[in-house]
């Protein structure tokens, strides 16, 4: 169900990288399975399809997560949440790991609350280095570097 694509993330993501600093967007939904069907259908003209499914046991997010995208890298994530719209997860691309570290430190200094210190997130792939901070409104802001050091 898309899990094999996770092994190819670093290579495929490098090939699909653009100038944009937005890496992916995540949306909390009432029922991820129903939303997956909707988005697969609604975004089919844009070539979005299911790329990966992540079980709750593999991440801190409650419920099942689906990653969809137009190529081989998920640009849109959907996850089960009993309060859709309660918060947003936005990930920004960093060119190196030290930038991820600097983001985390600066965000904490600015009053953010840690949602995950800088480090490898191997449940995505072995080069997924990210840090997460809740902004003052509770949105989950991520900075991620997906290249090998």
Coordinates of C-alpha atoms in Angstrom, one line a residue:
X1 CA 0.0 0.0 0.0
X2 CA 2.7 2.5 -1.0
X3 CA 5.2 1.5 1.7
X4 CA 7.9 0.6 -0.8
X5 CA 8.0 4.2 -2.0
X6 CA 9.4 5.1 1.4
X7 CA 12.6 3.3 0.5
X8 CA 13.0 5.6 -2.5
X9 CA 12.1 8.9 -0.9
X10 CA 15.6 10.5 -0.9
X11 CA 16.4 9.7 -4.5
X12 CA 13.0 10.6 -5.9
X13 CA 12.6 13.7 -3.7
X14 CA 15.9 15.0 -4.9
X15 CA 14.7 14.6 -8.5
X16 CA 11.4 16.3 -7.9
X17 CA 12.7 19.2 -5.7
X18 CA 11.8 22.6 -7.0
X19 CA 12.5 26.1 -5.8
X20 CA 9.7 26.1 -3.3
X21 CA 10.5 26.1 0.4
X22 CA 7.3 24.2 1.2
X23 CA 8.0 20.5 1.5
X24 CA 4.5 19.2 2.3
X25 CA 1.2 20.0 4.0
X26 CA -0.7 17.9 6.5
X27 CA -4.4 18.2 7.3
X28 CA -6.3 16.8 10.3
X29 CA -9.5 15.2 9.2
X30 CA -12.4 13.3 10.9
X31 CA -11.8 10.1 8.9
X32 CA -8.6 9.7 7.0
X33 CA -9.9 6.8 4.9
X34 CA -12.9 8.8 3.6
X35 CA -10.7 11.9 3.0
X36 CA -8.1 9.8 1.2
X37 CA -10.8 8.6 -1.2
X38 CA -12.0 12.2 -1.7
X39 CA -8.5 13.7 -2.3
X40 CA -7.5 10.8 -4.6
X41 CA -10.5 11.5 -6.7
X42 CA -10.6 15.3 -6.5
X43 CA -6.9 15.7 -7.2
X44 CA -6.6 12.9 -9.8
X45 CA -6.4 15.6 -12.6
X46 CA -3.3 16.8 -10.9
X47 CA -1.9 13.3 -10.8
X48 CA -2.1 13.0 -7.0
X49 CA -2.2 9.4 -5.8
X50 CA -1.6 7.4 -2.6
X51 CA 2.1 7.1 -2.0
X52 CA 2.4 5.9 1.6
X53 CA 0.3 4.9 4.6
X54 CA 1.8 5.3 8.0
X55 CA 0.3 3.5 11.0
X56 CA -0.2 5.3 14.3
X57 CA 2.4 3.0 15.9
X58 CA 5.1 4.6 13.6
X59 CA 4.6 8.2 14.6
X60 CA 3.3 10.5 17.4
X61 CA 0.3 11.5 15.3
X62 CA -2.9 9.9 16.5
X63 CA -4.6 7.6 13.9
X64 CA -3.7 6.5 10.5
X65 CA -1.9 8.9 8.1
X66 CA -1.9 8.9 4.3
X67 CA 0.6 10.6 2.1
X68 CA -0.5 11.6 -1.5
X69 CA 1.4 13.4 -4.2
X70 CA 1.7 13.8 -8.0
X71 CA 5.0 12.0 -8.3
X72 CA 6.7 9.6 -5.9
X73 CA 6.9 12.0 -2.9
X74 CA 3.9 12.9 -0.7
X75 CA 3.0 16.6 -0.8
X76 CA -0.3 16.2 1.0
X77 CA -0.8 14.3 4.2
X78 CA -4.1 13.4 5.8
X79 CA -4.4 12.1 9.4
X80 CA -7.3 11.0 11.6
X81 CA -8.2 13.6 14.2
X82 CA -11.3 14.2 16.2
X83 CA -10.9 18.0 15.8
X84 CA -10.3 18.7 12.2
X85 CA -9.1 22.2 11.6
X86 CA -7.7 22.3 15.1
X87 CA -4.1 22.7 13.9
X88 CA -2.1 22.7 10.8
X89 CA 1.3 21.0 10.0
X90 CA 3.5 22.8 7.6
X91 CA 7.0 21.6 6.6
X92 CA 9.7 23.8 5.2
X93 CA 12.7 22.5 3.2
X94 CA 16.2 23.1 4.6
X95 CA 19.3 22.6 2.5
X96 CA 21.3 21.1 5.3
X97 CA 20.9 19.6 8.8
X98 CA 22.5 22.6 10.6
X99 CA 19.7 24.8 9.3
X100 CA 17.2 22.4 10.9
X101 CA 19.1 22.7 14.2
X102 CA 19.2 26.5 13.9
X103 CA 15.4 26.6 13.2
X104 CA 14.6 24.5 16.3
X105 CA 16.8 26.7 18.6
X106 CA 15.5 30.0 17.2
X107 CA 11.8 28.8 17.4
X108 CA 12.2 27.8 21.0
X109 CA 13.9 31.1 21.8
X110 CA 10.9 32.9 20.1
X111 CA 8.5 31.1 22.4
X112 CA 7.7 28.0 20.5
X113 CA 7.2 24.6 22.2
X114 CA 9.2 21.6 21.0
X115 CA 7.2 18.8 19.3
X116 CA 10.4 16.9 18.4
X117 CA 14.0 17.9 18.6
X118 CA 16.2 17.7 15.6
X119 CA 16.9 14.2 14.5
X120 CA 16.5 11.3 12.0
X121 CA 12.9 10.2 11.4
X122 CA 13.6 6.7 10.0
X123 CA 9.9 5.8 9.8
X124 CA 10.0 8.0 6.7
X125 CA 13.5 7.2 5.5
X126 CA 17.1 7.1 6.7
X127 CA 17.9 10.6 5.5
X128 CA 14.8 12.4 6.9
X129 CA 16.3 14.8 9.4
X130 CA 13.7 17.1 10.9
X131 CA 12.7 19.2 13.9
X132 CA 9.1 20.2 15.0
X133 CA 7.8 23.1 17.0
X134 CA 4.3 24.2 17.9
X135 CA 3.8 27.9 17.1
X136 CA 1.9 30.1 19.6
X137 CA -1.4 29.0 18.1
X138 CA -0.6 25.3 18.3
X139 CA 0.3 24.7 14.6
X140 CA 3.0 22.1 14.1
X141 CA 5.8 23.8 12.1
X142 CA 8.5 21.5 10.7
X143 CA 11.8 22.1 9.0
X144 CA 13.3 19.1 7.2
X145 CA 16.4 18.2 5.3
X146 CA 16.2 15.1 3.3
X147 CA 19.7 14.9 1.9
X148 CA 22.6 12.7 3.3
X149 CA 25.2 14.7 5.2

